């Protein structure tokens, strides 16, 4: 006798059995499931108690009798479900979510069904017999399974229904698919959590929304945007106190400027929680822009009753068009995102590296759009002092703070490491470690490492009286000091290399007791179109914020005569430089070796043009005497003085180069110092001859 299946145990919950039977007794389901001589799926037949027809030796397979048995079991399942509700845990969790999000009875029944469809393999297998369904067929199928009219189900599953707006159940409208694939849930773990544990909102949002990590900075570290904070803080407090909806702030700035830390500091200042829209799922895989927007929408529903802020970082992945996609995620969901920006209950901070590329229709819906720049030098000094003042001496602190791309977060993290190892390695090694960490982080971000010495330090023998300029430099300094506060000043220093133009700018900053900001052409130029103009604007803005004397070396790179321009960006760079010069309220010094070819409009904008030339005879002799004394050499004599008179191209820069050689090639006598100066001048003459030949 053939093996006979035992009577099936009652493994199927009444609601699962009912939904399976409704699927299998539908016209398409019956046609697929009950074939001419057997079942399409024996496991489904066995689960429903039809095991007598599985083995033809037990009972000849009769499609008519099988269909009758299915209808009989359907009637029985309907009676059992009327007496037995959903499992207690699932029922409790669905009711909890309904109260949290505001679901009605139809929404709640659809949610419970979708959860069961994603957690019960037999129900999913039964639904698969219907094969691919369109969005319209999904509505009809769900209405049939839940014994509801089509209209309320269509509303509940529509894009404006609470199920979709909360992200709990979203219908995939991209094409035809199996029922389970068409009914997308909040996350991969959402259904399992609802049937197996307590449906805490934060746990349900795992992989979509996460509590933000504690911050390392306070609002005092953002004094450089104090004017903005004086608006942001009361606005967020007002929104929190009144329950105002549609509160959104767009914060943009270069990577590393501390945007995320600012969000954490604001949340701490307000005494509220901060949740972040995840950019990676629980497996570390990136989340698409569309799914991040769904997570944002879900968080607005789930967390609306909490005292919290929401953080959406890296929003350029959502708002800006990608070369790999035809349209940005935000553009694809423009209508509902616009509505969400106008009605979101949870105040949201949107963070981005740039604002370019974001549709103006989105921008105008933000309450505030502001840039978070790198702190100015004065603020950087305060930040470094606050975090590492006990480790760094004044020169080292000033050298660290001089790094113009130094962000507060970099200081905070490097300081945490340095302070932690202090008891083991000692103060000196800890200070070195701090500089090492900061320097390597700056390099990793594509910036210069920290200098090993103060590049703006003047030589001990420096005296502007030695310079060969066509203006009284001491008188210029006195005049600028007397005129401070009455308007800006623009100076152009021109002449051969090494004649002391940059050194005079450093000396002048010291005389005026102003911080010095030195920018070189290599710092401002960029291979990307438009970036040089941004760098120029940043340099002037930073100098104004710091109250610094701005010195731009090799300014001819940006002020070439526009009449000879061959490319559009050559003109825009000159225009940007002229615009910034015109509006700058501080002291600006431009130095150049090439006065010829500058744009006439630039020449008109300089208040004073000072020519620097090679050293005169008396100045060269006095400078030689002073350097010999500084190096501990005997005083030079008439022979050395006579040799100097033949050096027509001698500059202060030549003396500086020879003094640097002293560190590794000591000079023993004044004649050796003069010989080294002669070599420097000979090299310049040789280079000039080569260029002339070419």
CSV table of C-alpha atoms in Angstrom, one decimal, residues 274-682:
chain,number,residue,atom,x,y,z
A,274,UNK,CA,18.7,63.8,16.3
A,275,UNK,CA,17.9,61.0,13.8
A,276,UNK,CA,19.8,60.6,10.5
A,277,UNK,CA,18.5,59.2,7.2
A,278,UNK,CA,20.9,56.4,6.4
A,279,UNK,CA,23.0,56.3,3.3
A,280,UNK,CA,23.9,52.6,3.7
A,281,UNK,CA,21.8,49.6,4.7
A,282,UNK,CA,22.5,47.2,7.5
A,283,UNK,CA,24.8,45.2,5.2
A,284,UNK,CA,26.9,48.3,4.3
A,285,UNK,CA,25.5,48.6,0.8
A,286,UNK,CA,24.5,52.0,-0.5
A,287,UNK,CA,20.8,53.0,-0.4
A,288,UNK,CA,19.4,54.5,-3.6
A,289,UNK,CA,18.1,58.1,-3.6
A,290,UNK,CA,14.5,56.9,-4.0
A,291,UNK,CA,14.7,54.6,-1.0
A,292,UNK,CA,16.4,57.4,1.1
A,293,UNK,CA,13.5,59.7,0.2
A,294,UNK,CA,11.0,56.9,1.3
A,295,UNK,CA,13.0,56.6,4.5
A,296,UNK,CA,12.7,60.3,5.1
A,297,UNK,CA,9.0,60.2,4.5
A,298,UNK,CA,8.6,57.2,6.9
A,299,UNK,CA,10.6,59.0,9.6
A,300,UNK,CA,8.3,62.0,9.3
A,301,UNK,CA,5.4,59.7,10.1
A,302,UNK,CA,7.0,57.5,12.7
A,303,UNK,CA,8.8,60.3,14.7
A,304,UNK,CA,6.3,63.1,14.4
A,305,UNK,CA,5.3,62.8,18.1
A,306,UNK,CA,8.9,62.9,19.4
A,307,UNK,CA,11.0,65.9,20.3
A,308,UNK,CA,13.5,65.5,17.6
A,309,UNK,CA,15.3,66.8,14.5
A,310,UNK,CA,15.9,64.9,11.3
A,311,UNK,CA,19.2,65.0,9.5
A,312,UNK,CA,19.5,64.2,5.8
A,313,UNK,CA,23.1,64.2,4.7
A,314,UNK,CA,24.7,63.9,1.2
A,315,UNK,CA,21.5,65.2,-0.3
A,316,UNK,CA,23.2,65.9,-3.6
A,317,UNK,CA,22.8,62.2,-4.3
A,318,UNK,CA,19.0,62.8,-4.2
A,319,UNK,CA,18.5,66.4,-5.6
A,320,UNK,CA,21.2,66.6,-8.3
A,321,UNK,CA,21.0,64.8,-11.6
A,322,UNK,CA,23.5,61.8,-11.9
A,323,UNK,CA,25.3,61.0,-15.1
A,324,UNK,CA,24.3,57.4,-14.5
A,325,UNK,CA,20.6,58.1,-14.2
A,326,UNK,CA,18.3,60.0,-16.5
A,327,UNK,CA,16.7,62.0,-13.7
A,328,UNK,CA,17.5,62.7,-10.1
A,329,UNK,CA,15.5,60.9,-7.4
A,330,UNK,CA,13.9,64.1,-6.2
A,331,UNK,CA,12.9,65.0,-9.8
A,332,UNK,CA,11.2,61.7,-10.2
A,333,UNK,CA,9.2,62.3,-7.1
A,334,UNK,CA,8.9,66.1,-7.4
A,335,UNK,CA,5.3,66.5,-6.6
A,336,UNK,CA,5.2,64.5,-3.3
A,337,UNK,CA,8.6,65.8,-2.2
A,338,UNK,CA,7.4,69.4,-2.7
A,339,UNK,CA,4.4,68.6,-0.6
A,340,UNK,CA,6.5,67.0,2.1
A,341,UNK,CA,8.8,70.0,2.2
A,342,UNK,CA,5.8,72.2,2.8
A,343,UNK,CA,4.2,69.9,5.4
A,344,UNK,CA,6.8,67.7,7.1
A,345,UNK,CA,6.1,67.6,10.9
A,346,UNK,CA,9.7,67.0,11.9
A,347,UNK,CA,12.2,69.9,11.4
A,348,UNK,CA,14.9,68.7,9.0
A,349,UNK,CA,18.4,69.7,8.3
A,350,UNK,CA,19.5,68.9,4.7
A,351,UNK,CA,23.3,68.8,4.2
A,352,UNK,CA,25.2,69.0,1.0
A,353,UNK,CA,28.6,69.8,-0.3
A,354,UNK,CA,27.2,72.2,-2.9
A,355,UNK,CA,23.9,73.9,-3.8
A,356,UNK,CA,24.6,74.0,-7.5
A,357,UNK,CA,22.4,71.6,-9.5
A,358,UNK,CA,19.4,71.7,-7.1
A,359,UNK,CA,16.2,72.7,-8.8
A,360,UNK,CA,15.1,76.2,-7.9
A,361,UNK,CA,11.6,74.8,-7.1
A,362,UNK,CA,13.1,72.8,-4.3
A,363,UNK,CA,15.4,75.6,-3.0
A,364,UNK,CA,12.5,78.1,-2.6
A,365,UNK,CA,10.8,75.6,-0.3
A,366,UNK,CA,13.6,75.7,2.3
A,367,UNK,CA,13.2,78.2,5.1
A,368,UNK,CA,16.9,78.9,5.2
A,369,UNK,CA,19.7,78.1,2.7
A,370,UNK,CA,23.2,79.0,4.0
A,371,UNK,CA,26.8,78.0,3.5
A,372,UNK,CA,29.0,76.7,6.2
A,373,UNK,CA,32.6,77.8,5.2
A,374,UNK,CA,35.8,76.8,6.8
A,375,UNK,CA,36.2,78.9,9.9
A,376,UNK,CA,38.3,82.1,9.5
A,377,UNK,CA,41.8,82.1,11.0
A,378,UNK,CA,40.7,83.9,14.2
A,379,UNK,CA,38.0,81.3,14.8
A,380,UNK,CA,40.4,78.4,14.0
A,381,UNK,CA,42.8,79.8,16.6
A,382,UNK,CA,40.1,79.7,19.2
A,383,UNK,CA,39.1,76.2,18.2
A,384,UNK,CA,42.6,74.9,18.4
A,385,UNK,CA,43.2,76.7,21.7
A,386,UNK,CA,40.0,75.2,23.2
A,387,UNK,CA,41.0,71.7,22.2
A,388,UNK,CA,44.8,71.7,22.4
A,389,UNK,CA,45.8,74.8,24.2
A,390,UNK,CA,47.5,72.8,26.9
A,391,UNK,CA,49.6,70.8,24.3
A,392,UNK,CA,50.7,73.5,21.8
A,393,UNK,CA,53.0,76.5,22.4
A,394,UNK,CA,52.0,79.7,20.7
A,395,UNK,CA,54.1,79.3,17.5
A,396,UNK,CA,52.9,75.8,17.0
A,397,UNK,CA,49.3,76.8,17.7
A,398,UNK,CA,49.5,79.7,15.2
A,399,UNK,CA,51.0,77.3,12.6
A,400,UNK,CA,48.2,74.8,12.9
A,401,UNK,CA,45.5,77.6,12.8
A,402,UNK,CA,47.1,79.0,9.6
A,403,UNK,CA,45.9,76.0,7.6
A,404,UNK,CA,43.0,77.6,5.8
A,405,UNK,CA,41.2,74.3,5.2
A,406,UNK,CA,41.3,73.2,8.8
A,407,UNK,CA,37.8,72.2,9.8
A,408,UNK,CA,36.6,72.0,13.5
A,409,UNK,CA,35.9,68.3,13.2
A,410,UNK,CA,39.5,67.6,12.2
A,411,UNK,CA,40.7,69.5,15.2
A,412,UNK,CA,38.3,67.7,17.5
A,413,UNK,CA,39.2,64.2,16.3
A,414,UNK,CA,42.9,64.7,16.3
A,415,UNK,CA,42.7,66.3,19.7
A,416,UNK,CA,40.8,63.3,21.1
A,417,UNK,CA,43.6,61.0,20.0
A,418,UNK,CA,46.4,63.2,21.2
A,419,UNK,CA,44.8,63.8,24.6
A,420,UNK,CA,44.2,60.0,25.0
A,421,UNK,CA,47.8,59.1,24.5
A,422,UNK,CA,49.2,62.0,26.5
A,423,UNK,CA,49.6,60.0,29.8
A,424,UNK,CA,51.7,57.3,28.0
A,425,UNK,CA,53.8,59.3,25.5
A,426,UNK,CA,54.2,62.7,27.2
A,427,UNK,CA,53.3,66.2,26.3
A,428,UNK,CA,55.9,66.7,23.5
A,429,UNK,CA,55.1,63.5,21.7
A,430,UNK,CA,51.4,64.2,22.1
A,431,UNK,CA,51.7,67.6,20.5
A,432,UNK,CA,53.7,66.0,17.6
A,433,UNK,CA,51.0,63.4,17.3
A,434,UNK,CA,48.3,66.1,17.0
A,435,UNK,CA,50.1,67.9,14.2
A,436,UNK,CA,50.8,64.6,12.5
A,437,UNK,CA,47.1,63.6,12.5
A,438,UNK,CA,45.9,67.0,11.4
A,439,UNK,CA,48.5,67.1,8.6
A,440,UNK,CA,47.7,63.7,7.2
A,441,UNK,CA,43.9,64.4,7.3
A,442,UNK,CA,44.4,67.6,5.4
A,443,UNK,CA,46.4,65.7,2.8
A,444,UNK,CA,43.8,63.0,2.5
A,445,UNK,CA,41.2,65.7,1.8
A,446,UNK,CA,43.4,67.0,-1.0
A,447,UNK,CA,44.9,70.0,0.8
A,448,UNK,CA,48.4,71.0,1.8
A,449,UNK,CA,50.0,69.5,4.9
A,450,UNK,CA,50.8,71.7,7.8
A,451,UNK,CA,54.1,73.6,7.2
A,452,UNK,CA,57.0,72.6,9.4
A,453,UNK,CA,57.8,76.2,10.1
A,454,UNK,CA,56.2,79.6,9.9
A,455,UNK,CA,56.4,80.5,6.2
A,456,UNK,CA,55.5,84.1,7.0
A,457,UNK,CA,58.3,84.7,9.5
A,458,UNK,CA,60.7,87.5,8.4
A,459,UNK,CA,64.5,87.2,8.6
A,460,UNK,CA,66.0,88.6,11.7
A,461,UNK,CA,68.0,91.2,9.6
A,462,UNK,CA,64.9,92.4,7.7
A,463,UNK,CA,64.7,96.1,7.3
A,464,UNK,CA,62.6,97.8,4.6
A,465,UNK,CA,65.2,100.5,4.3
A,466,UNK,CA,67.3,98.0,2.4
A,467,UNK,CA,64.7,97.7,-0.4
A,468,UNK,CA,65.1,99.5,-3.6
A,469,UNK,CA,61.5,100.8,-4.1
A,470,UNK,CA,60.3,104.0,-5.8
A,471,UNK,CA,58.2,104.9,-2.7
A,472,UNK,CA,59.1,105.5,0.9
A,473,UNK,CA,57.9,102.2,2.4
A,474,UNK,CA,57.9,103.4,6.0
A,475,UNK,CA,55.8,106.4,5.0
A,476,UNK,CA,53.4,104.1,3.2
A,477,UNK,CA,53.0,102.0,6.3
A,478,UNK,CA,52.3,105.1,8.5
A,479,UNK,CA,49.7,106.3,6.0
A,480,UNK,CA,47.9,103.0,5.9
A,481,UNK,CA,47.9,102.8,9.7
A,482,UNK,CA,46.4,106.3,9.9
A,483,UNK,CA,43.8,105.5,7.3
A,484,UNK,CA,42.6,102.2,8.8
A,485,UNK,CA,38.8,102.1,9.1
A,486,UNK,CA,38.2,104.7,6.5
A,487,UNK,CA,38.0,102.3,3.6
A,488,UNK,CA,40.1,99.7,1.8
A,489,UNK,CA,43.5,100.1,0.2
A,490,UNK,CA,44.8,98.3,-2.9
A,491,UNK,CA,48.6,98.2,-3.6
A,492,UNK,CA,50.4,96.7,-6.5
A,493,UNK,CA,54.0,95.7,-5.9
A,494,UNK,CA,55.9,94.9,-9.1
A,495,UNK,CA,59.5,94.1,-10.0
A,496,UNK,CA,62.0,91.3,-10.6
A,497,UNK,CA,61.8,88.2,-8.4
A,498,UNK,CA,63.6,88.4,-5.0
A,499,UNK,CA,63.4,92.1,-4.7
A,500,UNK,CA,61.4,91.9,-1.5
A,501,UNK,CA,57.7,92.4,-2.5
A,502,UNK,CA,56.3,89.5,-0.5
A,503,UNK,CA,58.5,90.2,2.5
A,504,UNK,CA,57.3,93.8,2.5
A,505,UNK,CA,53.7,92.6,2.7
A,506,UNK,CA,54.6,90.4,5.7
A,507,UNK,CA,56.4,93.3,7.4
A,508,UNK,CA,53.5,95.6,6.7
A,509,UNK,CA,51.0,93.2,8.3
A,510,UNK,CA,53.2,93.2,11.4
A,511,UNK,CA,53.4,97.0,11.5
A,512,UNK,CA,49.6,97.3,11.2
A,513,UNK,CA,49.1,94.5,13.7
A,514,UNK,CA,47.0,92.5,11.3
A,515,UNK,CA,46.9,88.8,10.5
A,516,UNK,CA,48.4,88.0,7.1
A,517,UNK,CA,46.7,85.9,4.5
A,518,UNK,CA,49.1,84.9,1.7
A,519,UNK,CA,47.6,83.3,-1.5
A,520,UNK,CA,49.6,82.1,-4.4
A,521,UNK,CA,48.4,81.6,-7.9
A,522,UNK,CA,48.9,77.8,-7.4
A,523,UNK,CA,46.5,78.0,-4.5
A,524,UNK,CA,43.7,79.7,-6.5
A,525,UNK,CA,44.0,78.3,-10.0
A,526,UNK,CA,42.1,75.1,-10.8
A,527,UNK,CA,41.7,72.7,-13.7
A,528,UNK,CA,37.9,72.9,-13.3
A,529,UNK,CA,36.1,75.7,-15.1
A,530,UNK,CA,34.7,78.2,-12.6
A,531,UNK,CA,36.6,76.9,-9.6
A,532,UNK,CA,39.3,79.5,-9.8
A,533,UNK,CA,36.6,82.2,-9.5
A,534,UNK,CA,35.2,80.5,-6.5
A,535,UNK,CA,38.7,80.3,-4.9
A,536,UNK,CA,39.3,84.0,-5.5
A,537,UNK,CA,36.0,84.9,-3.9
A,538,UNK,CA,36.7,82.7,-1.0
A,539,UNK,CA,40.2,84.3,-0.5
A,540,UNK,CA,38.7,87.8,-0.3
A,541,UNK,CA,35.8,86.7,1.9
A,542,UNK,CA,38.1,84.9,4.3
A,543,UNK,CA,40.4,87.9,4.6
A,544,UNK,CA,37.5,90.1,5.3
A,545,UNK,CA,36.2,87.7,8.0
A,546,UNK,CA,39.6,87.5,9.6
A,547,UNK,CA,40.4,91.2,9.3
A,548,UNK,CA,43.6,90.1,7.6
A,549,UNK,CA,45.9,91.8,5.1
A,550,UNK,CA,45.4,89.8,1.9
A,551,UNK,CA,48.5,89.3,-0.2
A,552,UNK,CA,48.1,87.6,-3.6
A,553,UNK,CA,51.4,86.6,-5.2
A,554,UNK,CA,51.8,86.2,-8.9
A,555,UNK,CA,48.6,88.2,-9.4
A,556,UNK,CA,49.4,88.5,-13.1
A,557,UNK,CA,47.9,85.0,-13.5
A,558,UNK,CA,44.5,86.6,-12.9
A,559,UNK,CA,44.8,90.1,-14.3
A,560,UNK,CA,46.0,89.6,-17.9
A,561,UNK,CA,44.7,92.0,-20.4
A,562,UNK,CA,41.3,90.7,-21.5
A,563,UNK,CA,41.7,92.0,-25.0
A,564,UNK,CA,44.2,89.2,-25.6
A,565,UNK,CA,42.1,86.5,-24.1
A,566,UNK,CA,41.4,83.4,-26.2
A,567,UNK,CA,39.2,81.5,-23.8
A,568,UNK,CA,36.0,82.6,-21.9
A,569,UNK,CA,37.4,81.5,-18.5
A,570,UNK,CA,40.4,83.8,-18.9
A,571,UNK,CA,37.9,86.7,-19.1
A,572,UNK,CA,35.8,85.5,-16.2
A,573,UNK,CA,38.8,85.1,-13.9
A,574,UNK,CA,39.9,88.7,-14.6
A,575,UNK,CA,36.3,89.9,-14.0
A,576,UNK,CA,36.1,88.0,-10.7
A,577,UNK,CA,39.4,89.5,-9.5
A,578,UNK,CA,38.3,93.0,-10.4
A,579,UNK,CA,35.0,92.6,-8.7
A,580,UNK,CA,36.5,91.3,-5.5
A,581,UNK,CA,39.1,94.1,-5.5
A,582,UNK,CA,36.4,96.7,-5.9
A,583,UNK,CA,34.3,95.4,-3.1
A,584,UNK,CA,37.1,94.6,-0.6
A,585,UNK,CA,37.1,96.8,2.5
A,586,UNK,CA,40.5,95.7,3.8
A,587,UNK,CA,44.1,96.0,2.7
A,588,UNK,CA,44.9,94.1,-0.4
A,589,UNK,CA,48.4,93.7,-1.8
A,590,UNK,CA,49.1,92.2,-5.2
A,591,UNK,CA,52.6,91.3,-6.2
A,592,UNK,CA,53.8,90.5,-9.7
A,593,UNK,CA,57.1,90.0,-11.6
A,594,UNK,CA,55.3,91.0,-14.9
A,595,UNK,CA,53.8,94.4,-14.9
A,596,UNK,CA,53.5,94.5,-18.7
A,597,UNK,CA,50.3,92.9,-20.0
A,598,UNK,CA,48.1,93.6,-17.0
A,599,UNK,CA,44.5,94.6,-17.7
A,600,UNK,CA,44.1,98.4,-17.9
A,601,UNK,CA,41.1,98.2,-15.6
A,602,UNK,CA,43.2,96.5,-13.0
A,603,UNK,CA,45.8,99.2,-13.1
A,604,UNK,CA,43.1,101.8,-12.5
A,605,UNK,CA,41.9,100.0,-9.4
A,606,UNK,CA,45.2,100.0,-7.6
A,607,UNK,CA,45.5,103.0,-5.3
A,608,UNK,CA,49.3,102.7,-5.3
A,609,UNK,CA,51.7,101.0,-7.6
A,610,UNK,CA,55.2,100.5,-6.2
A,611,UNK,CA,58.2,99.3,-8.2
A,612,UNK,CA,60.8,97.1,-6.5
A,613,UNK,CA,64.2,96.8,-8.1
A,614,UNK,CA,67.5,95.2,-7.5
A,615,UNK,CA,69.6,96.4,-4.6
A,616,UNK,CA,71.5,99.7,-4.9
A,617,UNK,CA,75.3,99.8,-4.1
A,618,UNK,CA,74.9,101.2,-0.6
A,619,UNK,CA,72.0,98.9,0.4
A,620,UNK,CA,73.9,95.8,-0.9
A,621,UNK,CA,76.9,96.7,1.2
A,622,UNK,CA,74.9,97.4,4.3
A,623,UNK,CA,73.0,94.1,3.9
A,624,UNK,CA,76.3,92.2,3.5
A,625,UNK,CA,77.6,93.7,6.7
A,626,UNK,CA,74.5,92.8,8.6
A,627,UNK,CA,74.4,89.2,7.3
A,628,UNK,CA,78.1,88.7,8.2
A,629,UNK,CA,77.4,89.8,11.8
A,630,UNK,CA,74.3,87.6,12.0
A,631,UNK,CA,76.3,84.5,10.7
A,632,UNK,CA,79.3,85.2,13.1
A,633,UNK,CA,81.6,86.0,10.2
A,634,UNK,CA,84.4,88.7,10.3
A,635,UNK,CA,83.4,92.1,9.0
A,636,UNK,CA,83.8,92.3,5.2
A,637,UNK,CA,86.5,94.5,3.8
A,638,UNK,CA,87.1,96.7,0.7
A,639,UNK,CA,87.7,93.7,-1.5
A,640,UNK,CA,84.3,92.3,-0.8
A,641,UNK,CA,82.7,95.7,-1.2
A,642,UNK,CA,84.3,96.1,-4.6
A,643,UNK,CA,83.1,92.7,-5.8
A,644,UNK,CA,79.5,93.7,-4.8
A,645,UNK,CA,79.6,96.7,-7.1
A,646,UNK,CA,79.7,94.3,-10.1
A,647,UNK,CA,76.5,92.5,-9.1
A,648,UNK,CA,73.9,94.5,-10.9
A,649,UNK,CA,71.1,92.0,-10.4
A,650,UNK,CA,71.7,91.4,-6.6
A,651,UNK,CA,68.4,91.2,-4.6
A,652,UNK,CA,67.5,90.5,-1.0
A,653,UNK,CA,66.2,87.1,-2.2
A,654,UNK,CA,69.8,86.2,-3.1
A,655,UNK,CA,70.9,86.9,0.4
A,656,UNK,CA,68.1,84.8,1.8
A,657,UNK,CA,69.0,81.9,-0.5
A,658,UNK,CA,72.7,82.0,0.6
A,659,UNK,CA,71.7,82.1,4.2
A,660,UNK,CA,69.6,79.0,3.8
A,661,UNK,CA,72.7,77.2,2.3
A,662,UNK,CA,74.5,78.0,5.5
A,663,UNK,CA,72.6,75.2,7.2
A,664,UNK,CA,74.2,72.5,5.2
A,665,UNK,CA,77.2,74.3,3.5
A,666,UNK,CA,78.7,76.6,6.2
A,667,UNK,CA,80.4,79.8,5.0
A,668,UNK,CA,83.7,80.5,6.8
A,669,UNK,CA,84.5,84.0,5.6
A,670,UNK,CA,82.9,87.1,4.0
A,671,UNK,CA,84.6,86.4,0.7
A,672,UNK,CA,82.8,83.0,0.6
A,673,UNK,CA,79.5,84.7,1.2
A,674,UNK,CA,80.2,87.1,-1.7
A,675,UNK,CA,81.2,84.2,-3.9
A,676,UNK,CA,77.9,82.5,-3.2
A,677,UNK,CA,76.1,85.8,-4.1
A,678,UNK,CA,78.0,85.9,-7.3
A,679,UNK,CA,76.9,82.4,-8.2
A,680,UNK,CA,73.3,83.3,-7.6
A,681,UNK,CA,73.6,86.3,-9.9
A,682,UNK,CA,75.4,84.3,-12.5
